[in-house]
Coordinates of N, CA and C in Angstrom, one line a residue:
X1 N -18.3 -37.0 39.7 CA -19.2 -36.8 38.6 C -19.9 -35.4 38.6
X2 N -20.1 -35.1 39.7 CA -20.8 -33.4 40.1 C -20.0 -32.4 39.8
X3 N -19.0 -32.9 39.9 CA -17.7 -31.8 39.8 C -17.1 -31.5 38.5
X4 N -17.6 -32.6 37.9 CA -17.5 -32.4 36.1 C -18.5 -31.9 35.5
X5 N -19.8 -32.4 36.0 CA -20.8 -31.7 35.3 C -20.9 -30.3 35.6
X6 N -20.6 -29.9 36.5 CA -20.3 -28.1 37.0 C -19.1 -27.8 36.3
X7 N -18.2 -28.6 35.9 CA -17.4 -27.6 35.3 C -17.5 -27.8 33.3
X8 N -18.8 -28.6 33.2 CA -18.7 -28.2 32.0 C -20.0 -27.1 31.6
X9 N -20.9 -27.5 32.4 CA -21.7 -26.0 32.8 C -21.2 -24.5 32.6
X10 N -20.4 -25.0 33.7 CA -19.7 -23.4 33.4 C -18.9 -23.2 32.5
X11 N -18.2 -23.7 31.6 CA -17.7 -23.6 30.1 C -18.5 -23.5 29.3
X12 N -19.8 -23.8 29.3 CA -20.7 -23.5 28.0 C -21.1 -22.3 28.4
X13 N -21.4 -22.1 29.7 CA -21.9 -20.5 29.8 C -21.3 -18.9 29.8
X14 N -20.2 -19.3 29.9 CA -18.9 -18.4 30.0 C -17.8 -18.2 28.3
X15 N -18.6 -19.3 27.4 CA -17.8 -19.7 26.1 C -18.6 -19.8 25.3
X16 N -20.2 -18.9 24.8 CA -20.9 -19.4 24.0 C -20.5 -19.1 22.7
X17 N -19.4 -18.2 22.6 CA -18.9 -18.7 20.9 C -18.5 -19.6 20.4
X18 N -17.9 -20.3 21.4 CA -17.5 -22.1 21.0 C -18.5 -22.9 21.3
X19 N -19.5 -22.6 22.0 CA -20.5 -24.0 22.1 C -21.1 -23.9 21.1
X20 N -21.3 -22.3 20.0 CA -22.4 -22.5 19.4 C -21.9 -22.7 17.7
X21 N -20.3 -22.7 18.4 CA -19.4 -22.9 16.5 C -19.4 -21.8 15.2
X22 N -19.6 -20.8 16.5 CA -19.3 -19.6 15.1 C -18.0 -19.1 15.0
X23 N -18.0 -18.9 13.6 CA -16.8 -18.7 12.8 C -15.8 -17.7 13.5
X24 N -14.5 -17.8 13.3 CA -13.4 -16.7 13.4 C -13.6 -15.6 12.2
X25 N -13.9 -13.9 13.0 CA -14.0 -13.5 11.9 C -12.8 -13.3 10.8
X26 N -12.8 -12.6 9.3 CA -11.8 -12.6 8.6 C -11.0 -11.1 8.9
X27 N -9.7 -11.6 8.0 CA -9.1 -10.1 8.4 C -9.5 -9.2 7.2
X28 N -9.1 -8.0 7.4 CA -9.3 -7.0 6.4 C -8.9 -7.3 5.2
X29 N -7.7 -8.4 5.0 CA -7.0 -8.5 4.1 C -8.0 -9.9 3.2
X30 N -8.0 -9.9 4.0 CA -9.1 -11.5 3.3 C -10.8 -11.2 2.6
X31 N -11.2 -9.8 2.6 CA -12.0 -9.6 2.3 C -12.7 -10.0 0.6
X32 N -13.6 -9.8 0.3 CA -13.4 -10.5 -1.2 C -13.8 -9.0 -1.9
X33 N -12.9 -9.2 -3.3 CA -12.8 -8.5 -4.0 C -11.7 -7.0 -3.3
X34 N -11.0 -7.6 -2.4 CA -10.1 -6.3 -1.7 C -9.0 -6.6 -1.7
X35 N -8.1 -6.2 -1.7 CA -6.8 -6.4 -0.9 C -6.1 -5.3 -0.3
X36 N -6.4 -5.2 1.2 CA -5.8 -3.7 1.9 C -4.1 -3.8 2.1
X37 N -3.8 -2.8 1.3 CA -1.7 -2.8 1.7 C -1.8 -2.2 2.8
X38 N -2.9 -1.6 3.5 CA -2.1 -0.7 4.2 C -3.4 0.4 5.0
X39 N -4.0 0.3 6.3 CA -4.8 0.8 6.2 C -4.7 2.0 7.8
X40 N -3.3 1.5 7.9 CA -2.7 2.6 9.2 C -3.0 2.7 10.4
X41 N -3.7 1.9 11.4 CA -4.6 2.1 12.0 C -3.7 1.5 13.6
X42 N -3.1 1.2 13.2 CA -2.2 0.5 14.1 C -1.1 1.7 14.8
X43 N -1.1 2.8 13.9 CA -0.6 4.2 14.5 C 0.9 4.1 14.9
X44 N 1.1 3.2 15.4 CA 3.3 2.9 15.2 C 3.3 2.2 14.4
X45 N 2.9 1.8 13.6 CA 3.2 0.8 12.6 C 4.6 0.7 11.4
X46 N 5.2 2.4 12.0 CA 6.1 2.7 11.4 C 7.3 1.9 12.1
X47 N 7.5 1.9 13.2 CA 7.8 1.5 14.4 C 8.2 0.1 14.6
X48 N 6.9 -0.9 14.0 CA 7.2 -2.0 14.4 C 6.9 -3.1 13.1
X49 N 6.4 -2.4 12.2 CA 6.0 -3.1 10.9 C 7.3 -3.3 10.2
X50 N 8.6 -4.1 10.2 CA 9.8 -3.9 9.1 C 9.5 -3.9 8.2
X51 N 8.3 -4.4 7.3 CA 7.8 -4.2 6.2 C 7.9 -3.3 5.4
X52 N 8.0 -2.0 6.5 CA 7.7 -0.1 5.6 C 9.2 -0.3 5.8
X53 N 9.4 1.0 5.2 CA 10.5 1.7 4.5 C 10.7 2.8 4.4
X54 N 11.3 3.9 4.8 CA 11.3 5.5 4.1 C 12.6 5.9 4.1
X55 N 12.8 7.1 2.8 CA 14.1 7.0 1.9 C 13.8 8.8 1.6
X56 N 15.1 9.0 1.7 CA 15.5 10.6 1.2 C 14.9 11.5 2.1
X57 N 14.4 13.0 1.6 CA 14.2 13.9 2.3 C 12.8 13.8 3.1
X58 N 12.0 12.9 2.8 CA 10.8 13.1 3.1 C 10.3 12.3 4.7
X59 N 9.9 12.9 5.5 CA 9.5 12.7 7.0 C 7.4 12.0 6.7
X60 N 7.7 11.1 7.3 CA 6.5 10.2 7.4 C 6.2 9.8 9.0
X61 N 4.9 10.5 9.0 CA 4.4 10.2 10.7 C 3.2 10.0 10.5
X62 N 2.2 9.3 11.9 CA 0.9 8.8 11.9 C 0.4 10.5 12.1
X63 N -0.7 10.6 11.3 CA -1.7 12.0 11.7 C -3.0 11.5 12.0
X64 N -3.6 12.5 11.9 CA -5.6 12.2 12.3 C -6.2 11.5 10.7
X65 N -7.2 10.5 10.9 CA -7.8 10.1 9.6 C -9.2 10.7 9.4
X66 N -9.7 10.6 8.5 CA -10.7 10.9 8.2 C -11.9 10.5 8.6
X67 N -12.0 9.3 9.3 CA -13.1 8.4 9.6 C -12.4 7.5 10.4
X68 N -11.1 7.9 10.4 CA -10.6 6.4 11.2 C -9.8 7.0 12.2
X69 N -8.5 6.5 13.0 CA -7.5 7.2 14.1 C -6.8 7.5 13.7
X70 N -5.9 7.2 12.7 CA -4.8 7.5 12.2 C -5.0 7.6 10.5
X71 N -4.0 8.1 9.9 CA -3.3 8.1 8.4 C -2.2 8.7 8.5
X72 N -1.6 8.6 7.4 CA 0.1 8.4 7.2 C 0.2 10.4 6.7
X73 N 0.9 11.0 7.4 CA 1.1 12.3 7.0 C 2.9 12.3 6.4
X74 N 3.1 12.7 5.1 CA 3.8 13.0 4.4 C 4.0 14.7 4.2
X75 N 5.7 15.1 4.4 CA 6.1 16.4 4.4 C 7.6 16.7 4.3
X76 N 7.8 17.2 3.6 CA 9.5 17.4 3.6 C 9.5 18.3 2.5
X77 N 10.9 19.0 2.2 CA 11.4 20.0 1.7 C 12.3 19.5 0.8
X78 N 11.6 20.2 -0.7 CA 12.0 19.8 -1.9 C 13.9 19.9 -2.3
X79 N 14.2 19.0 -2.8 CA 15.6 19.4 -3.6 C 15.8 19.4 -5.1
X80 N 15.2 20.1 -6.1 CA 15.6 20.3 -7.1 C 14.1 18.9 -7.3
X81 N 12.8 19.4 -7.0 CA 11.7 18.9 -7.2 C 11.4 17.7 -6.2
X82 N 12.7 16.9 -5.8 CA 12.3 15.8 -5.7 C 12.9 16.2 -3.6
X83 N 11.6 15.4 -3.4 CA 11.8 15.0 -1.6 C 12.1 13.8 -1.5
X84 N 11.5 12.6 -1.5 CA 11.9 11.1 -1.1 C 10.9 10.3 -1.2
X85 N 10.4 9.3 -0.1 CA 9.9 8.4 -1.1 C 9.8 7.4 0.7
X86 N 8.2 6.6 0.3 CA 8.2 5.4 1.3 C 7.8 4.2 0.4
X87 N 8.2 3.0 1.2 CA 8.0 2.0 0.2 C 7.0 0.8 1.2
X88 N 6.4 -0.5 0.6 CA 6.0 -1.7 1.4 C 5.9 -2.7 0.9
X89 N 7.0 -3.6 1.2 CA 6.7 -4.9 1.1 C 5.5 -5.7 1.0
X90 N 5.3 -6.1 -0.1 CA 3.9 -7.0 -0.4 C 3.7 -8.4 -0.3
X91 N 4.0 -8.7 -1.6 CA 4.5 -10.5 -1.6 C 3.1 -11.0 -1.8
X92 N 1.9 -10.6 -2.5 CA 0.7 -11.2 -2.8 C 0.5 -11.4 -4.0
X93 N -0.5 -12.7 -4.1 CA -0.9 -12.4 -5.6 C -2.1 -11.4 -6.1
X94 N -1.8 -10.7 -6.6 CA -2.8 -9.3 -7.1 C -3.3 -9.5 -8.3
X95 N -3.2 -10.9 -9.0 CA -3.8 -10.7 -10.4 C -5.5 -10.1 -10.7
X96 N -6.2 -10.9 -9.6 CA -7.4 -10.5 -9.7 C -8.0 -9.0 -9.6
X97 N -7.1 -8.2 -8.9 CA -8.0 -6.7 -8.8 C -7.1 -5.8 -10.3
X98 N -8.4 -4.8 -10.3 CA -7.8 -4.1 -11.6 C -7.9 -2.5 -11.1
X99 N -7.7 -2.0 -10.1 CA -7.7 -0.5 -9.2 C -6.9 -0.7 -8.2
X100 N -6.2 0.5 -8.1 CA -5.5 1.0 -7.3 C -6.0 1.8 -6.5
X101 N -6.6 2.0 -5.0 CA -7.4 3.3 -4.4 C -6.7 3.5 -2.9
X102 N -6.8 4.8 -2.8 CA -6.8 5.4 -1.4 C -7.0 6.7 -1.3
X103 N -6.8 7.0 -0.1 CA -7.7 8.4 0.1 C -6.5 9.3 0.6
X104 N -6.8 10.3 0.1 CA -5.6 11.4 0.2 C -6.1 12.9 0.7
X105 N -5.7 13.3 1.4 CA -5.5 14.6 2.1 C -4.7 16.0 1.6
X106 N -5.4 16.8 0.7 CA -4.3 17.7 0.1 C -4.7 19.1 1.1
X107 N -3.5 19.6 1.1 CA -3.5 21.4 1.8 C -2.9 22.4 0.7
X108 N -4.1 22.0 0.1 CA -3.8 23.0 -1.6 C -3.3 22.6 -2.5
X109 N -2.8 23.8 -3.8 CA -2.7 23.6 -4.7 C -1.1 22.9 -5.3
X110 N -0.7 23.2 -4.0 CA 0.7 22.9 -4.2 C 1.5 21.8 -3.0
X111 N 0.3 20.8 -3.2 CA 0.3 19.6 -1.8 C 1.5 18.8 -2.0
X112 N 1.8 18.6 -3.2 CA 2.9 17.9 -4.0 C 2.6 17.3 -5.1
X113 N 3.6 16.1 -5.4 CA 3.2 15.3 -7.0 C 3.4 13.9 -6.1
X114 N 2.9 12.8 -6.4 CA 3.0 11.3 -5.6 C 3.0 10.7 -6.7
X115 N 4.5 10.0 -6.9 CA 4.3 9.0 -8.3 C 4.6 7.6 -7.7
X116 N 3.0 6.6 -7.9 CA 2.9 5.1 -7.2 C 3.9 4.2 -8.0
X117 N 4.5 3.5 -7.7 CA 5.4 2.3 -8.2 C 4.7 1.3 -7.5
X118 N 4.4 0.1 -8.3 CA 4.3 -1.0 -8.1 C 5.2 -2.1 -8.6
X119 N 5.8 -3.2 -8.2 CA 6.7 -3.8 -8.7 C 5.9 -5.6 -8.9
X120 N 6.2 -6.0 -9.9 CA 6.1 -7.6 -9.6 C 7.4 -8.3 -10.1
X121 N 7.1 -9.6 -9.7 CA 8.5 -10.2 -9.7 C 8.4 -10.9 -10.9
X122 N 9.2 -10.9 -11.6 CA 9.5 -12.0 -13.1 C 10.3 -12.8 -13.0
X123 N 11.4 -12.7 -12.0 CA 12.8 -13.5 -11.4 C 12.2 -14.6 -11.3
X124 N 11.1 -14.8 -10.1 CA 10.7 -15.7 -9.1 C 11.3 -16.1 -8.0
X125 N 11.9 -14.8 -7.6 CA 12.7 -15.1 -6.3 C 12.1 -14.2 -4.8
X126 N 10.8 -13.7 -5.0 CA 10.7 -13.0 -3.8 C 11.3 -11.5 -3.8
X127 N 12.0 -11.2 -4.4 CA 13.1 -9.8 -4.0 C 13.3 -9.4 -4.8
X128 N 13.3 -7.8 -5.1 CA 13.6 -6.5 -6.0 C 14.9 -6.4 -6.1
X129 N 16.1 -7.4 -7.1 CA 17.2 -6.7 -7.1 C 17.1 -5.2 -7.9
X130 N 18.6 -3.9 -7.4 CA 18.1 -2.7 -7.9 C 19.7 -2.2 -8.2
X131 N 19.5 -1.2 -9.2 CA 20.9 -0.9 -9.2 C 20.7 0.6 -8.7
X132 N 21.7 1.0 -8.4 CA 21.7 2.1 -7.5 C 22.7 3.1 -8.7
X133 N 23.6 2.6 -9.5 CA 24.0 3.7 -10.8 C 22.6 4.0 -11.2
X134 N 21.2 3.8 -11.8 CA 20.6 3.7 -12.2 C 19.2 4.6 -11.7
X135 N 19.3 5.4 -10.4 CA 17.9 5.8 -9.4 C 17.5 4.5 -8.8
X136 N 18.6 3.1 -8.6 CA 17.9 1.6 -8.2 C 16.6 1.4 -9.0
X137 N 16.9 1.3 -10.0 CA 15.7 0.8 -10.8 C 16.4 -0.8 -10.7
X138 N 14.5 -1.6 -10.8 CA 15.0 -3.3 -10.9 C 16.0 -3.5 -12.1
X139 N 16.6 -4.7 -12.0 CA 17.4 -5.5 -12.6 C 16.9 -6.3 -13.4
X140 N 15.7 -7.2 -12.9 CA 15.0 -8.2 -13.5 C 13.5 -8.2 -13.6
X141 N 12.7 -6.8 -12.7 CA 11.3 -7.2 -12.4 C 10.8 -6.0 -13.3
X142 N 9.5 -6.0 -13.8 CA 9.2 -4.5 -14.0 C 8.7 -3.7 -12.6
X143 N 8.5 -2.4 -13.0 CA 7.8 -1.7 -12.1 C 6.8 -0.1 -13.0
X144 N 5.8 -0.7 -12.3 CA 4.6 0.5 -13.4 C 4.4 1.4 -12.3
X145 N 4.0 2.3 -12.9 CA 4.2 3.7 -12.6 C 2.7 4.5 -12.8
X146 N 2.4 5.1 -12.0 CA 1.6 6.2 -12.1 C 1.6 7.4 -11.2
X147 N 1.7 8.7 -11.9 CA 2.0 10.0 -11.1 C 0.6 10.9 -11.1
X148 N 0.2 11.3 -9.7 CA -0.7 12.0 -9.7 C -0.2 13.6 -8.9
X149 N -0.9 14.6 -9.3 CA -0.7 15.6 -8.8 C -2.0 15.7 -7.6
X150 N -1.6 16.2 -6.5 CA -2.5 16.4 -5.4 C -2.4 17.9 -5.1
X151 N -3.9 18.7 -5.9 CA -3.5 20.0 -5.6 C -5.1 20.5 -4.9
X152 N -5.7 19.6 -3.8 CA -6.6 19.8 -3.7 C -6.9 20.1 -2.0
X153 N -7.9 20.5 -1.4 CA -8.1 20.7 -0.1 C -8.7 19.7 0.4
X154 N -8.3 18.9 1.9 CA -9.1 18.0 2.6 C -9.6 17.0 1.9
X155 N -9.9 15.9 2.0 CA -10.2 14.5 1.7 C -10.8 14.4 0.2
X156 N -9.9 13.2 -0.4 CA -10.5 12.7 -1.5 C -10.1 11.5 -2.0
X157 N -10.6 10.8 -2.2 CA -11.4 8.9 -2.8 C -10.8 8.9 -4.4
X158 N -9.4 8.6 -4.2 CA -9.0 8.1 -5.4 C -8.5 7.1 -6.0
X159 N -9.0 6.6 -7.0 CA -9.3 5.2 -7.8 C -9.2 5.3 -9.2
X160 N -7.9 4.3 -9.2 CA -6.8 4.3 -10.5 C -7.0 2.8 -10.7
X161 N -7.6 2.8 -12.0 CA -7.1 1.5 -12.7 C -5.9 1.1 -13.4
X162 N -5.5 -0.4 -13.0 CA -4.0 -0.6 -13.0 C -3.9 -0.7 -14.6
X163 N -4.7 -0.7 -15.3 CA -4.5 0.1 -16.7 C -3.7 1.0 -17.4
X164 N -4.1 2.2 -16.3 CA -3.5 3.3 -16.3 C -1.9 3.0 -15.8
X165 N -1.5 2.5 -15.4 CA -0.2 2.2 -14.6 C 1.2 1.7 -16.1
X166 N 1.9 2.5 -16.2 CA 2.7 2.5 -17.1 C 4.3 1.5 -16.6
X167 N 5.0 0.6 -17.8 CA 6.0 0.1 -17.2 C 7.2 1.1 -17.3
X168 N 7.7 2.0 -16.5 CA 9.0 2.5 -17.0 C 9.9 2.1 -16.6
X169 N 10.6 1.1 -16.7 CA 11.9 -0.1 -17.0 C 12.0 -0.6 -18.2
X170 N 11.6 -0.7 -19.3 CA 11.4 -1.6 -20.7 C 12.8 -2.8 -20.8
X171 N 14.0 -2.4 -20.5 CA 14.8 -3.0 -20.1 C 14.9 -4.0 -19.3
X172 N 14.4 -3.6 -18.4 CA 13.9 -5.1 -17.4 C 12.4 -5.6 -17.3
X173 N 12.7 -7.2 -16.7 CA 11.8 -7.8 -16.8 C 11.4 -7.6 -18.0
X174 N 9.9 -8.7 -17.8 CA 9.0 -8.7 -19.2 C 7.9 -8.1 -20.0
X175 N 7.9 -6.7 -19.9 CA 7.2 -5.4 -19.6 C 5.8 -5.8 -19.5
X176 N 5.3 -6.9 -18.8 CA 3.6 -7.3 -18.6 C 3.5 -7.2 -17.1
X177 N 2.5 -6.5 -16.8 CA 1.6 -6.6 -15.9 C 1.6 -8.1 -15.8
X178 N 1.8 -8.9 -14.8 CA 1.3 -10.0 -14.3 C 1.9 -10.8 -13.1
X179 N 1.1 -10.0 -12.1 CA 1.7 -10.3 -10.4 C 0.8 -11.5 -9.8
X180 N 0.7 -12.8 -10.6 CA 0.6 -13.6 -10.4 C 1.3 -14.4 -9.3
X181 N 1.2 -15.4 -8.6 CA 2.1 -16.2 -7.7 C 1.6 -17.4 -8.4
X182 N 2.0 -17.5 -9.4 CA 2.7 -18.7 -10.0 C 4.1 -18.9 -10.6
X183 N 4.3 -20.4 -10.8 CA 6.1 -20.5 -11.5 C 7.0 -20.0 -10.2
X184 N 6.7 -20.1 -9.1 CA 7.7 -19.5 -8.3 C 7.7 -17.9 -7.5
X185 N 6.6 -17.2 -8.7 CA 6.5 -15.5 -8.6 C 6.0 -15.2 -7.3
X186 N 6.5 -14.1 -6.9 CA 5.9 -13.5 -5.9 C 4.7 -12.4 -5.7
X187 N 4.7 -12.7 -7.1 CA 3.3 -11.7 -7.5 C 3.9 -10.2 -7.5
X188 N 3.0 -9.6 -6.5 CA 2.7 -7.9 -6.3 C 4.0 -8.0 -5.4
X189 N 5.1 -8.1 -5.8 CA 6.4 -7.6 -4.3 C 6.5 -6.2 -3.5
X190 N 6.1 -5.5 -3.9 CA 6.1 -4.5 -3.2 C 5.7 -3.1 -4.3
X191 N 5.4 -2.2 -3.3 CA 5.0 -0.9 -3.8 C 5.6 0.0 -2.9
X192 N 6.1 1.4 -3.8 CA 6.3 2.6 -3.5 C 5.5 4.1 -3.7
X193 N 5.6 5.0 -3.1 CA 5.2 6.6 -3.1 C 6.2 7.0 -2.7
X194 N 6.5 7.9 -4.3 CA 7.5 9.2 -4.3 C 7.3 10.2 -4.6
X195 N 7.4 11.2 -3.4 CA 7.2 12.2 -3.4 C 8.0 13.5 -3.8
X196 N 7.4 14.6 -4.8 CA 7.8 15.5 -5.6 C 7.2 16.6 -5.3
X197 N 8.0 18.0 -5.0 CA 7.4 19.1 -5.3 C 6.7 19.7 -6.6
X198 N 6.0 20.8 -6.2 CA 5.1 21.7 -7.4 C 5.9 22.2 -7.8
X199 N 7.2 22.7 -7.4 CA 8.5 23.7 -7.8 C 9.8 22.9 -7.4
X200 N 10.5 23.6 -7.6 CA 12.0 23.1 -7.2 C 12.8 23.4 -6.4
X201 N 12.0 24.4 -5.8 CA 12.2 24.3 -4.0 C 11.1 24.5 -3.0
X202 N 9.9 24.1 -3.6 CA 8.9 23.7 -3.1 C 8.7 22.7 -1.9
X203 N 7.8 22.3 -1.1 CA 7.6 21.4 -0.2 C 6.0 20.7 -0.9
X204 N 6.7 19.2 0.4 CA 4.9 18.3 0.3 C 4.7 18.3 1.7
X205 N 3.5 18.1 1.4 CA 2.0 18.3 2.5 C 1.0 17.7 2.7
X206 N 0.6 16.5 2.5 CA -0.2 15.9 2.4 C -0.6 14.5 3.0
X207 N -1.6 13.7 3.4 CA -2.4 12.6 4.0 C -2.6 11.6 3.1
X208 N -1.9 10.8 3.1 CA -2.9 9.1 2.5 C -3.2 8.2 3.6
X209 N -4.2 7.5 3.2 CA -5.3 6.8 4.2 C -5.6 5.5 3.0
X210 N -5.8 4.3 4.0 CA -6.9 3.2 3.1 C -6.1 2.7 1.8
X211 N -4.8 2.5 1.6 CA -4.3 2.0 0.8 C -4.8 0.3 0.4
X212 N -5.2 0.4 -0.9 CA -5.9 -0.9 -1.8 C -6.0 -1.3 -2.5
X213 N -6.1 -2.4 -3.0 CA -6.0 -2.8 -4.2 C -7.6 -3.2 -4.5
X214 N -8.3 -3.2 -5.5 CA -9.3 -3.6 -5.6 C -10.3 -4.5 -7.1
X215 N -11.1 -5.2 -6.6 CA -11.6 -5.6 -8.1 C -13.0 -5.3 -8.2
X216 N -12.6 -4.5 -9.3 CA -13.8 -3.0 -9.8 C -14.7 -3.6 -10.9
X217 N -15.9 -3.7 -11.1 CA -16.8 -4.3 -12.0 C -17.5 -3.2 -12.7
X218 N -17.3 -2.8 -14.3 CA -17.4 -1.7 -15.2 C -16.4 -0.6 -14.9
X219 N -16.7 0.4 -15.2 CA -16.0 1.6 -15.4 C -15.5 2.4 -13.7
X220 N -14.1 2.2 -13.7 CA -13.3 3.2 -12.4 C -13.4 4.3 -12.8
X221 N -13.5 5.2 -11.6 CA -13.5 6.6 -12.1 C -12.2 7.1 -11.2

């Protein structure tokens, strides 16, 4: 009986998060009103996440962040405008946020062009079929679009409402925004950044950081 009561002694004294029942904290992704795709910090994540993706001319490696250890440095050498492109597997439901934000890194005026693809599923099968006669544009899902030019120096906080996000497929899917996970849907399936020069034999140069989705109350800027 001594020998039990000392060893439960010393579990309550050595274990006071469980004797006292406080919570498991949440993860980044569970936060309310957020949803992080992507927030780099894991620094190989290229490495060991199968999730990512990168396609064509464009080289993607962990750099310094702004406030954090790492962010994603993007650079490669234009071919007739266009460098290449990284992508990420999503698979959430996104209906509730109405912005798109992350922080980006330009080294001038000529950092590149980044146009975001977002895809949701209308099939209800989980997966982007794509045809490849076509630039692999979907088969059956849409995908909205928004291009920004990055011609700026060192850090900047930018936040796009999925408003602004245009469907260019009209042919496929059912040109609505609605990355619901209902009926089967996989919601938000994945998202892309493709990267474009300021010329046409131009290069990109640039940092993104803090990739998110978010739900913005009044006016995004």
């Amino acid at each position: 009986m001594r020998k039990l009561a000392a060893m439960l002694f010393l579990l309550l004294a050595v274990s006071p998060v469980f004797a006292l029942g406080k919570p498991v904290p949440k993860t980044p992704e569970a936060r309310q009103g957020v949803l992080v795709i992507e927030d780099f910090e894991s620094g190989n994540f290229l490495k060991k996440d199968s999730t990512w993706w990168i396609f064509d001319n464009l080289t993607a490696k962990p750099g310094p962040g702004q406030n954090s250890r790492y962010s994603l440095e993007l650079i490669g050498i234009a071919r007739d405008w266009y460098v290449g492109g990284i992508g990420k597997y999503i698979g959430k439901d996104a209906s509730e946020y109405n912005s798109f934000d992350m922080d980006i890194y330009g080294t001038g005026k000529e950092s590149g062009v980044i146009k975001i693809e977002l895809y949701d599923d209308d099939n209800g099968n989980w997966q982007i079929e794509q045809d490849p006669k076509k630039g692999y544009a979907p088969i059956y899902d849409d995908r909205f679009v928004y291009e920004l030019k990055v011609d700026w120096n060192g850090y900047k906080h930018v936040s796009i409402p999925i408003s602004e996000f245009v469907d260019n497929n009209p042919e496929a899917g059912d040109n609505i925004w609605n990355p619901q996970q209902i009926g089967g849907s996989g919601g938000l399936i994945q998202m892309q950044i493709v990267a474009s020069a300021v010329g046409k034999t131009g290069k990109v140069s640039m940092k993104i950081d803090n990739i998110e989705l978010r739900e913005t109350k009044g006016k995004t800027q």
